[in-house]
mmCIF file of C-alpha atoms in Angstrom:
data_model
loop_
_atom_site.group_PDB
_atom_site.id
_atom_site.type_symbol
_atom_site.label_atom_id
_atom_site.label_comp_id
_atom_site.label_asym_id
_atom_site.label_seq_id
_atom_site.Cartn_x
_atom_site.Cartn_y
_atom_site.Cartn_z
ATOM 1 C CA MET A 255 24.880 -59.663 0.368
ATOM 2 C CA ILE A 256 24.312 -58.531 4.105
ATOM 3 C CA ILE A 257 27.734 -60.265 5.021
ATOM 4 C CA GLU A 258 29.386 -58.580 1.868
ATOM 5 C CA ARG A 259 27.970 -55.376 3.166
ATOM 6 C CA GLY A 260 29.081 -56.003 6.624
ATOM 7 C CA GLN A 261 32.457 -56.652 5.416
ATOM 8 C CA ILE A 262 32.704 -53.535 3.366
ATOM 9 C CA GLN A 263 31.667 -51.480 6.215
ATOM 10 C CA GLN A 264 34.095 -53.070 8.635
ATOM 11 C CA GLY A 265 36.884 -52.464 5.888
ATOM 12 C CA GLY A 266 35.977 -48.843 5.863
ATOM 13 C CA LYS A 267 36.181 -48.318 9.529
ATOM 14 C CA TRP A 268 39.670 -50.057 9.490
ATOM 15 C CA ARG A 269 40.815 -47.757 6.445
ATOM 16 C CA GLY A 270 39.448 -44.868 8.542
ATOM 17 C CA ALA A 271 41.381 -45.893 11.635
ATOM 18 C CA LEU A 272 44.660 -46.655 9.797
ATOM 19 C CA SER A 273 44.437 -43.110 8.092
ATOM 20 C CA TYR A 274 43.966 -41.415 11.478
ATOM 21 C CA VAL A 275 46.944 -43.315 13.018
ATOM 22 C CA TRP A 276 49.116 -42.624 9.858
ATOM 23 C CA GLY A 277 48.329 -38.934 10.564
ATOM 24 C CA ILE A 278 50.335 -38.965 13.756
ATOM 25 C CA PHE A 279 53.531 -39.318 11.838
ATOM 26 C CA PRO A 280 53.395 -35.849 10.157
ATOM 27 C CA ALA A 281 52.369 -34.321 13.577
ATOM 28 C CA LEU A 282 55.540 -36.032 15.102
ATOM 29 C CA ALA A 283 57.696 -34.519 12.423
ATOM 30 C CA THR A 284 56.141 -31.302 12.970
ATOM 31 C CA ILE A 285 56.875 -31.483 16.670
ATOM 32 C CA ALA A 286 60.470 -32.596 16.091
ATOM 33 C CA GLY A 287 60.972 -29.578 13.914
ATOM 34 C CA VAL A 288 59.763 -27.355 16.527
ATOM 35 C CA PHE A 289 61.868 -28.748 19.161
ATOM 36 C CA ALA A 290 65.114 -28.328 16.609
ATOM 37 C CA LEU A 291 64.057 -24.654 16.272
ATOM 38 C CA TRP A 292 63.709 -24.433 19.948
ATOM 39 C CA HIS A 293 67.212 -25.900 20.505
ATOM 40 C CA LEU A 294 68.745 -23.428 17.885
ATOM 41 C CA SER A 295 67.085 -20.573 19.652
ATOM 42 C CA TYR A 296 68.373 -21.860 22.973
ATOM 43 C CA GLU A 297 72.073 -21.872 21.813
ATOM 44 C CA HIS A 298 71.685 -18.179 20.418
ATOM 45 C CA LEU A 299 69.675 -16.599 23.103
ATOM 46 C CA GLY A 300 70.642 -18.418 26.439
ATOM 47 C CA ALA A 301 68.685 -20.461 29.103
ATOM 48 C CA LEU A 302 67.560 -17.376 30.879
ATOM 49 C CA ILE A 303 65.449 -16.368 27.806
ATOM 50 C CA LEU A 304 64.769 -19.982 26.478
ATOM 51 C CA PRO A 305 66.029 -23.110 28.500
ATOM 52 C CA ALA A 306 67.186 -26.092 26.681
ATOM 53 C CA PRO A 307 64.607 -28.756 25.457
ATOM 54 C CA LEU A 308 66.122 -31.687 27.056
ATOM 55 C CA ASP A 309 66.317 -29.615 30.578
ATOM 56 C CA VAL A 310 62.586 -28.625 30.191
ATOM 57 C CA LEU A 311 61.422 -32.193 29.254
ATOM 58 C CA ARG A 312 63.511 -33.632 32.398
ATOM 59 C CA ARG A 313 61.429 -30.881 34.509
ATOM 60 C CA VAL A 314 58.216 -32.199 32.932
ATOM 61 C CA PHE A 315 58.776 -35.766 34.088
ATOM 62 C CA GLY A 316 59.988 -34.227 37.440
ATOM 63 C CA ILE A 317 56.769 -32.651 37.755
ATOM 64 C CA LEU A 318 54.866 -35.733 36.892
ATOM 65 C CA GLN A 319 56.554 -37.612 39.386
ATOM 66 C CA GLU A 320 55.950 -35.271 42.451
ATOM 67 C CA THR A 321 52.835 -35.581 44.408
ATOM 68 C CA LEU A 322 52.462 -31.721 44.268
ATOM 69 C CA GLY A 323 52.842 -31.597 40.631
ATOM 70 C CA ARG A 324 50.337 -34.348 39.722
ATOM 71 C CA GLU A 325 47.720 -32.479 42.166
ATOM 72 C CA THR A 326 48.507 -29.313 40.466
ATOM 73 C CA ILE A 327 47.740 -30.724 37.166
ATOM 74 C CA ALA A 328 44.575 -32.454 38.413
ATOM 75 C CA THR A 329 43.378 -29.235 39.942
ATOM 76 C CA THR A 330 43.638 -27.519 36.464
ATOM 77 C CA MET A 331 41.673 -30.420 35.063
ATOM 78 C CA TYR A 332 39.004 -30.245 37.592
ATOM 79 C CA HIS A 333 38.618 -26.401 37.000
ATOM 80 C CA GLY A 334 38.509 -27.021 33.377
ATOM 81 C CA ALA A 335 36.055 -30.148 33.430
ATOM 82 C CA TYR A 336 33.678 -28.438 35.780
ATOM 83 C CA GLY A 337 33.476 -25.203 33.879
ATOM 84 C CA LEU A 338 33.187 -27.091 30.477
ATOM 85 C CA SER A 339 30.549 -29.145 31.819
ATOM 86 C CA LEU A 340 28.624 -26.311 33.143
ATOM 87 C CA ALA A 341 28.876 -24.890 29.668
ATOM 88 C CA ILE A 342 27.824 -27.726 28.012
ATOM 89 C CA ILE A 343 24.683 -28.459 30.117
ATOM 90 C CA LEU A 344 23.639 -24.770 30.048
ATOM 91 C CA GLY A 345 24.765 -23.734 26.439
ATOM 92 C CA ILE A 346 23.567 -26.760 24.457
ATOM 93 C CA SER A 347 20.030 -27.089 26.264
ATOM 94 C CA GLY A 348 19.371 -23.310 26.002
ATOM 95 C CA GLY A 349 20.662 -23.363 22.252
ATOM 96 C CA LEU A 350 18.070 -26.228 21.594
ATOM 97 C CA LEU A 351 15.308 -24.265 23.386
ATOM 98 C CA ALA A 352 16.220 -21.137 21.467
ATOM 99 C CA GLY A 353 16.556 -23.035 18.091
ATOM 100 C CA MET A 354 13.032 -24.341 18.638
ATOM 101 C CA SER A 355 11.621 -20.911 19.316
ATOM 102 C CA ARG A 356 12.236 -18.090 16.911
ATOM 103 C CA THR A 357 10.997 -15.635 19.631
ATOM 104 C CA LEU A 358 13.185 -16.738 22.370
ATOM 105 C CA ALA A 359 16.248 -16.851 19.948
ATOM 106 C CA LEU A 360 15.609 -13.092 19.074
ATOM 107 C CA LEU A 361 15.313 -12.261 22.554
ATOM 108 C CA LEU A 362 18.525 -14.122 23.499
ATOM 109 C CA ARG A 363 20.753 -13.287 20.381
ATOM 110 C CA PRO A 364 21.911 -9.938 21.929
ATOM 111 C CA LEU A 365 22.914 -11.602 25.157
ATOM 112 C CA ILE A 366 24.904 -14.193 23.327
ATOM 113 C CA THR A 367 26.516 -11.513 21.179
ATOM 114 C CA LEU A 368 27.482 -9.620 24.274
ATOM 115 C CA LEU A 369 28.960 -12.881 25.894
ATOM 116 C CA LEU A 370 30.942 -13.778 22.617
ATOM 117 C CA GLY A 371 32.448 -10.160 22.442
ATOM 118 C CA MET A 372 33.432 -10.079 26.117
ATOM 119 C CA PRO A 373 37.248 -10.761 26.381
ATOM 120 C CA PRO A 374 37.997 -13.568 28.696
ATOM 121 C CA ILE A 375 40.255 -11.202 30.620
ATOM 122 C CA VAL A 376 37.391 -8.977 31.591
ATOM 123 C CA TRP A 377 35.552 -12.096 33.076
ATOM 124 C CA ILE A 378 38.365 -12.949 35.139
ATOM 125 C CA VAL A 379 38.556 -9.458 36.710
ATOM 126 C CA LEU A 380 34.982 -9.509 37.277
ATOM 127 C CA ALA A 381 35.117 -12.927 38.868
ATOM 128 C CA ILE A 382 37.823 -12.064 41.287
ATOM 129 C CA PHE A 383 35.569 -9.346 42.393
ATOM 130 C CA TRP A 384 32.424 -11.352 42.694
ATOM 131 C CA PHE A 385 34.206 -14.608 44.026
ATOM 132 C CA GLY A 386 37.513 -13.715 45.191
ATOM 133 C CA MET A 387 40.763 -15.593 44.478
ATOM 134 C CA GLY A 388 40.060 -19.433 44.185
ATOM 135 C CA SER A 389 38.710 -22.219 42.339
ATOM 136 C CA THR A 390 34.973 -20.638 41.812
ATOM 137 C CA SER A 391 36.755 -17.742 39.846
ATOM 138 C CA ALA A 392 38.385 -19.957 37.315
ATOM 139 C CA ILE A 393 35.305 -22.556 37.128
ATOM 140 C CA PHE A 394 33.112 -19.387 36.584
ATOM 141 C CA THR A 395 35.495 -17.899 33.800
ATOM 142 C CA VAL A 396 35.617 -20.991 31.921
ATOM 143 C CA ALA A 397 31.796 -21.652 31.742
ATOM 144 C CA VAL A 398 30.866 -18.272 31.012
ATOM 145 C CA THR A 399 33.491 -17.984 27.971
ATOM 146 C CA VAL A 400 32.852 -21.215 26.491
ATOM 147 C CA LEU A 401 28.984 -21.195 26.850
ATOM 148 C CA PRO A 402 27.964 -18.929 24.098
ATOM 149 C CA MET A 403 29.941 -20.770 21.393
ATOM 150 C CA LEU A 404 28.125 -24.079 22.494
ATOM 151 C CA PHE A 405 24.732 -22.144 22.526
ATOM 152 C CA ALA A 406 25.161 -20.702 19.076
ATOM 153 C CA ALA A 407 26.379 -24.023 17.683
ATOM 154 C CA ALA A 408 23.199 -25.802 19.224
ATOM 155 C CA MET A 409 20.751 -22.980 18.292
ATOM 156 C CA MET A 410 21.978 -23.005 14.489
ATOM 157 C CA GLY A 411 21.739 -26.831 14.354
ATOM 158 C CA MET A 412 18.356 -26.752 15.658
ATOM 159 C CA MET A 413 17.121 -23.957 13.388
ATOM 160 C CA SER A 414 18.846 -25.583 10.138
ATOM 161 C CA MET A 415 16.901 -28.682 10.923
ATOM 162 C CA SER A 416 14.858 -29.599 7.577
ATOM 163 C CA GLU A 417 11.147 -28.835 8.186
ATOM 164 C CA GLU A 418 10.122 -30.984 5.409
ATOM 165 C CA LEU A 419 12.043 -33.963 6.941
ATOM 166 C CA LYS A 420 10.572 -33.638 10.348
ATOM 167 C CA GLU A 421 7.152 -33.480 8.817
ATOM 168 C CA MET A 422 7.693 -36.684 6.960
ATOM 169 C CA LEU A 423 8.807 -38.313 10.103
ATOM 170 C CA LYS A 424 5.490 -37.212 11.803
ATOM 171 C CA VAL A 425 3.503 -38.169 8.820
ATOM 172 C CA TYR A 426 4.852 -41.757 9.212
ATOM 173 C CA ARG A 427 4.355 -41.503 12.966
ATOM 174 C CA LEU A 428 7.862 -42.692 14.025
ATOM 175 C CA PRO A 429 8.369 -42.973 17.792
ATOM 176 C CA PHE A 430 10.263 -40.003 19.394
ATOM 177 C CA ALA A 431 13.173 -42.392 20.084
ATOM 178 C CA ALA A 432 13.666 -43.285 16.441
ATOM 179 C CA ARG A 433 13.153 -39.586 15.213
ATOM 180 C CA LEU A 434 15.878 -38.657 17.715
ATOM 181 C CA LYS A 435 18.238 -41.625 16.283
ATOM 182 C CA GLN A 436 17.602 -40.968 12.665
ATOM 183 C CA LEU A 437 17.345 -37.136 12.497
ATOM 184 C CA TYR A 438 18.208 -35.108 15.393
ATOM 185 C CA LEU A 439 21.316 -36.869 16.686
ATOM 186 C CA PRO A 440 23.090 -37.012 13.321
ATOM 187 C CA HIS A 441 22.019 -33.567 12.162
ATOM 188 C CA LEU A 442 22.859 -31.848 15.585
ATOM 189 C CA SER A 443 26.184 -33.889 15.861
ATOM 190 C CA GLN A 444 27.574 -32.238 12.809
ATOM 191 C CA GLN A 445 27.244 -28.720 14.446
ATOM 192 C CA LEU A 446 28.242 -29.708 18.147
ATOM 193 C CA LEU A 447 31.173 -31.918 17.923
ATOM 194 C CA PRO A 448 33.351 -29.401 16.118
ATOM 195 C CA ALA A 449 31.979 -26.659 18.513
ATOM 196 C CA LEU A 450 32.865 -29.052 21.431
ATOM 197 C CA ILE A 451 36.324 -29.614 20.020
ATOM 198 C CA VAL A 452 37.108 -25.887 19.828
ATOM 199 C CA ALA A 453 35.566 -25.188 23.302
ATOM 200 C CA THR A 454 37.585 -27.842 25.117
ATOM 201 C CA GLY A 455 40.784 -26.306 23.831
ATOM 202 C CA SER A 456 39.627 -22.840 24.645
ATOM 203 C CA GLY A 457 38.400 -23.931 28.142
ATOM 204 C CA LEU A 458 41.694 -25.459 29.362
ATOM 205 C CA LYS A 459 43.559 -22.291 28.079
ATOM 206 C CA ILE A 460 41.152 -20.082 29.760
ATOM 207 C CA THR A 461 41.403 -22.074 32.936
ATOM 208 C CA VAL A 462 45.445 -21.773 32.896
ATOM 209 C CA MET A 463 44.758 -17.973 32.590
ATOM 210 C CA ALA A 464 42.039 -17.741 35.140
ATOM 211 C CA GLU A 465 44.269 -19.463 37.693
ATOM 212 C CA LEU A 466 47.460 -17.311 36.694
ATOM 213 C CA LEU A 467 45.344 -13.987 37.332
ATOM 214 C CA GLY A 468 43.141 -15.139 39.966
ATOM 215 C CA GLY A 469 43.720 -18.527 41.415
ATOM 216 C CA ASN A 470 45.986 -19.951 44.142
ATOM 217 C CA GLN A 471 45.901 -23.509 42.852
ATOM 218 C CA GLY A 472 46.623 -25.294 39.574
ATOM 219 C CA ILE A 473 48.901 -24.982 36.769
ATOM 220 C CA GLY A 474 48.108 -21.177 36.326
ATOM 221 C CA SER A 475 49.258 -20.717 39.896
ATOM 222 C CA ALA A 476 52.462 -22.641 39.401
ATOM 223 C CA LEU A 477 53.165 -20.456 36.182
ATOM 224 C CA ALA A 478 52.828 -17.132 38.486
ATOM 225 C CA SER A 479 55.083 -18.592 40.820
ATOM 226 C CA ALA A 480 57.766 -19.544 38.400
ATOM 227 C CA ARG A 481 57.327 -16.136 36.773
ATOM 228 C CA ALA A 482 58.119 -14.432 40.051
ATOM 229 C CA MET A 483 61.219 -16.704 40.590
ATOM 230 C CA LEU A 484 62.399 -16.136 36.974
ATOM 231 C CA ASP A 485 62.140 -19.880 36.516
ATOM 232 C CA THR A 486 61.954 -20.218 32.747
ATOM 233 C CA THR A 487 62.481 -23.919 32.832
ATOM 234 C CA ASP A 488 59.528 -24.345 35.232
ATOM 235 C CA VAL A 489 57.365 -21.798 32.892
ATOM 236 C CA MET A 490 58.263 -23.956 29.756
ATOM 237 C CA ALA A 491 57.601 -27.284 31.323
ATOM 238 C CA TYR A 492 54.136 -26.166 32.440
ATOM 239 C CA VAL A 493 53.355 -24.809 28.942
ATOM 240 C CA ILE A 494 54.231 -28.226 27.459
ATOM 241 C CA ILE A 495 52.086 -30.039 30.336
ATOM 242 C CA ILE A 496 49.107 -28.067 29.263
ATOM 243 C CA ILE A 497 49.570 -28.075 25.478
ATOM 244 C CA SER A 498 49.894 -32.071 25.965
ATOM 245 C CA LEU A 499 46.657 -32.274 28.030
ATOM 246 C CA ILE A 500 44.853 -30.174 25.074
ATOM 247 C CA MET A 501 46.454 -32.512 22.606
ATOM 248 C CA PHE A 502 45.478 -35.542 24.363
ATOM 249 C CA VAL A 503 41.813 -34.575 25.015
ATOM 250 C CA GLU A 504 41.409 -33.283 21.397
ATOM 251 C CA TYR A 505 43.150 -36.363 19.404
ATOM 252 C CA ALA A 506 42.718 -38.986 21.727
ATOM 253 C CA LEU A 507 39.248 -38.438 22.799
ATOM 254 C CA LEU A 508 37.197 -36.006 20.869
ATOM 255 C CA GLU A 509 38.695 -36.652 17.449
ATOM 256 C CA PRO A 510 37.957 -40.390 17.606
ATOM 257 C CA LEU A 511 34.565 -39.665 18.750
ATOM 258 C CA LYS A 512 33.932 -37.352 15.929
ATOM 259 C CA ARG A 513 35.103 -39.821 13.364
ATOM 260 C CA TRP A 514 32.926 -42.498 14.880
ATOM 261 C CA ILE A 515 29.723 -40.548 14.807
ATOM 262 C CA LEU A 516 30.585 -38.697 11.576
ATOM 263 C CA PRO A 517 32.933 -41.050 9.668
ATOM 264 C CA VAL A 518 32.196 -39.824 6.339
ATOM 265 C CA ARG A 519 32.559 -36.254 6.990
ATOM 266 C CA SER A 520 35.731 -36.848 9.381
ATOM 267 C CA ARG A 521 37.538 -38.862 6.622
ATOM 268 C CA GLY A 522 37.031 -35.911 4.105
ATOM 269 C CA ASN A 523 38.821 -33.560 6.554
#
């Protein structure tokens, strides 16, 4: 019986993996359709407005082969990862504390509402005044913009925890490690993983925006230089690179993690 149950679970995992891999093909079809429309637009508008897709792809590979190009991409990834890490640490820990204390949640709620309502462009301008042009401005902008959504997800996850289930685990005197594994982690993951996926994509986009307006390194800075030179091929090449990075992080890292931790819910999506 145990062997059969293990085989069923293993078969379910394989079916989920195959379903996920099979889902790549519709995405590839969509990408092919976008490139076809792009090529038609290029033929009607000209290279100055919209360069040819093949020229842009050649430029993408050229950037990846250049040392300066790889350093530019790595700088943007560093800014985004640093700011996102700060937001994860401060936002999730603060949200969990607020979820355990109704008084603290009421005190912090106006601040979180203010942070959620503040446009990223405002934070970029303020960061330039406070920290000057450079990496610190980009990292700060990412952290302060992404932090509220992670805070809210962690707080709502903790506040929606079943009090009856928590009391039952206390009555049976389960060790804290067992309670963490059986109750807290599964429940909080349902709230935090989707928020983390959204926060990662938003964080990388905000990183590029902050570098474009207030940085001297990274993809955003390279986009600013290409804009000044009216080099639409470089602009589109860096756009494809940043979109590819966001898709790689989401679909190759975070989505498989979500399916591994929340297999039933993920298969239903």
